[in-house]
Steps between C-alpha positions, in 0.01 A plus 500: 500500500833636377585628849491142631735365231828610669379345826431167331835515317680561830321210670616275214857637528495601136833649377492880459605496133237247400232685696582835338502346153164328550337791683605772255394307191172390659429866587568603141255236382247580772472871423378472138288194575305683772511861382462478121145352499377783722683763298361357176149496643536860618625612159212322330249671729654842429488427129139386522391794717633739234250338264203437733441410866224270376774305324700469824204353687418271210857369479516444876174302480635294209835427667329412829267258322789339315706465817216351705379254236856400410563426869168314523581281198834408659330405827233294323763318294701422815183371663368287212818369333597249775153344473483473120527120497224468760286730285540272198410197710195682632391575143526134405300391805244770422462360149443151636223624731332709226490298176350787298808714570746213477624600153604843629676365809688231306600746226661722762655236726553170314784497243358184338156644437427698178454867588309640201155380608546613859624846404215539249253414777667753731481766229129428463445536874688831499281631217186391689626665819581814302145519365363472855735777616388720210136458606586582863704804395202639305282501813461854643639613836729206562777569757761480224328777305505722810870422554563570132339845524706589808823379339449695179403817686840486669688421180322779312637747756851383407446523124761706318650494149840365608322227695291423192820455299651265759184295544445467125856370479443248781175389339688443173708232676209269418382660178355291219793536259754463783355173628463368144872564447573323830287205394677461165859560616482271806336228290782526245766482772341185646450340158857570384627358830309176441275558802173420326314403817590834659389676181165317506436609860598859419276513193210333683521736795608834352365451147148415616491807725625726221223378270246537781612860557439580133148356527431696821629819337257449212212440743582823685493697175151369433372532861696766698277468814648153557834660595412467870447125470731363231854421620751779437693375196829667596502349849391165358789495252749622762399241760534211254797607286722609789395209724564232238819678397613483863425125511719443194782727617507350852542142370883482515519702824533337843170471688599732783592780254197482274318760709705773329350410161145468632532828692622675184197365311275620783645851473435512125140385550444755778636778277242417234222468760583836655517665159165359391329614819650848457386513136142422603461124478235382752622317810265209423654457154856510638431246777309279257796498260756447776311208653441322169853566376669376817288183515565421133874567515533306828326200344719516187807542718415195711429294188832610351691410816327160508530402132815687400749338735682324218532816290638779717621841389868574539626822654580643157147458364352638824723808478401559136130470584527732800697760306255480210195554719655797681637667186172470310297622797710803586569593136125526456464697825755772418367551147148595611395854410217695665272720289574877519272713721214676323346821639175427318434221748504739799180599674412870461390656829427852378605800294625850573601808307868588489423822688327308780782249504772766524320696773432223747347191342847352462453391862238248385774303324739264682810672637691179576539166330234265635698202623336328804674628817768708329291776342699789651844400371464565126330837426324564171654845452383574145154544346451565129179651363574448133592255227758244610618466140566874471678506838719205402592656165602827666727321749651279228619817328686584824687171533242283674423152364210263540637206697385143555515372857643158583291202392581134430863438411584870544522433875823310431662834414502574873791255518721736299802656673528791255502857634302616196149584628362452149578128535265465798125464442259727684304319769123500441291708743135432577212711626164358610598164356588641156841526339607841369341559160794704375855555627738779393865523600802722447864452610617772742852506654533140621126465560185450297216746507182290475128574463246220556149583373155354572155612378275619782128425531410862417453648151581856393183655353689708242669211318339178626844375604571347840691719742832322533678422825879497505782399730809714429819369656875470469630145499852391588682169472527269799724192525464182702827314565616573146247245372190711449454857378167680490354851496320637806309825543653786695306644793567853374193541276521880521828505304343279233211747462736799486699332222178427309397869524794599279382266223138611540606866463663412166204290383248785502262323738356675804539377856387602845645371827264380773513320834789705633685477167503118526254450212521627142174564311580501129297585188581619145434874534374757752125543542 
């Protein structure tokens, strides 16, 4: 395209000075606009691949879903919005032809008709429909159950601790305490602004769903098998709270621009849906919640548009409500903590004596981090046939420290521009879907010497302890455009092992090199 610009400028007899000014500044704007998104995406993939390839695939799937459904919501809005008046008229005519449903149609489309009775009737119909769906969902071998099994088999292959942390955070966008805070704060904003009708619609729509979610949560505690049939409470809250919030926020915005608000709400709902599916929520429960939530929020939104014409939100109130919803949601998301890994939960596959292990059985243990397609990139170059506590204490006497990897708000430290490596958190590494149980690090000449440790599935017969698997590596700092700094592992694992040998010699432990001196077998004393 840019090659054609001089031709067009010449055809228009554009002065040289004006052309150069416009062309140079447009090029300066074009370069970051087109290149930065790709560079940022590449940096994020490199950062994620350092942690786990599973995480890369999971993030690509999440971003693809968000992009597609955000685009779809925009297209649907563009398709439906011009026909909104005809839709209201159709509802009124439908009510005239079906007297039993007339209250619902008039509540949604006639500003002169009281809406409480119609909305109550609609709520009753939704509850009845939900009961029917629960019965259908409990039937064996339905197509949805087969699709659910296939979906969760795929998601289980992508499971990893960093992904768990992200998905727990996304799920918390619609947590119980978060949505309660949203309900109270938005109600107060509307009440203090004198918008009582808007407050009544918000309380009727969001408040009723919040109470329903508490009831459903109690039912699930009493009858866990119903989890496949009862609507997912997180998706239910997300679909109603974010949809009704979007209706309120979009009120002062021009019709043709409202799609941005509705698309943003769609993205938030999709984030919660994706997280719940990843965390194990059945597909039937998610679709049940999404369908009921969208129908309920659409009905409340139509009723609000019909009956609230004389009491509209101003831009200031809409901005406060939007900011409140986003701040509460994301503050809850970033504060989520995952439980620490526990070796006692690992499945034991067998046992071996330390002599057998040192003389060949070490080959039964994984030699690379198990990470989907990338299992040859990160070697597990250390095996420990002894007490992890004793090993850690010996290294601590030699300057090593037990180190926490980045979790929650600690990820924000990657934004630091300091050259002090101690300021940067270590990135978490995963093996076979498990985060490292213990991490040791030591500063070494502008780098960090790091050991990530996982318990294996084999037990040493002499002490009943798991044989530990370790990844020994040097990590150095990497910068991205002066905005992001993070530690990445060096490809020279041999140097990291050689440096560790010096500390092992001082510790009194015994080691033997195997696999062409690429693997260190370590235990407290010689046999």
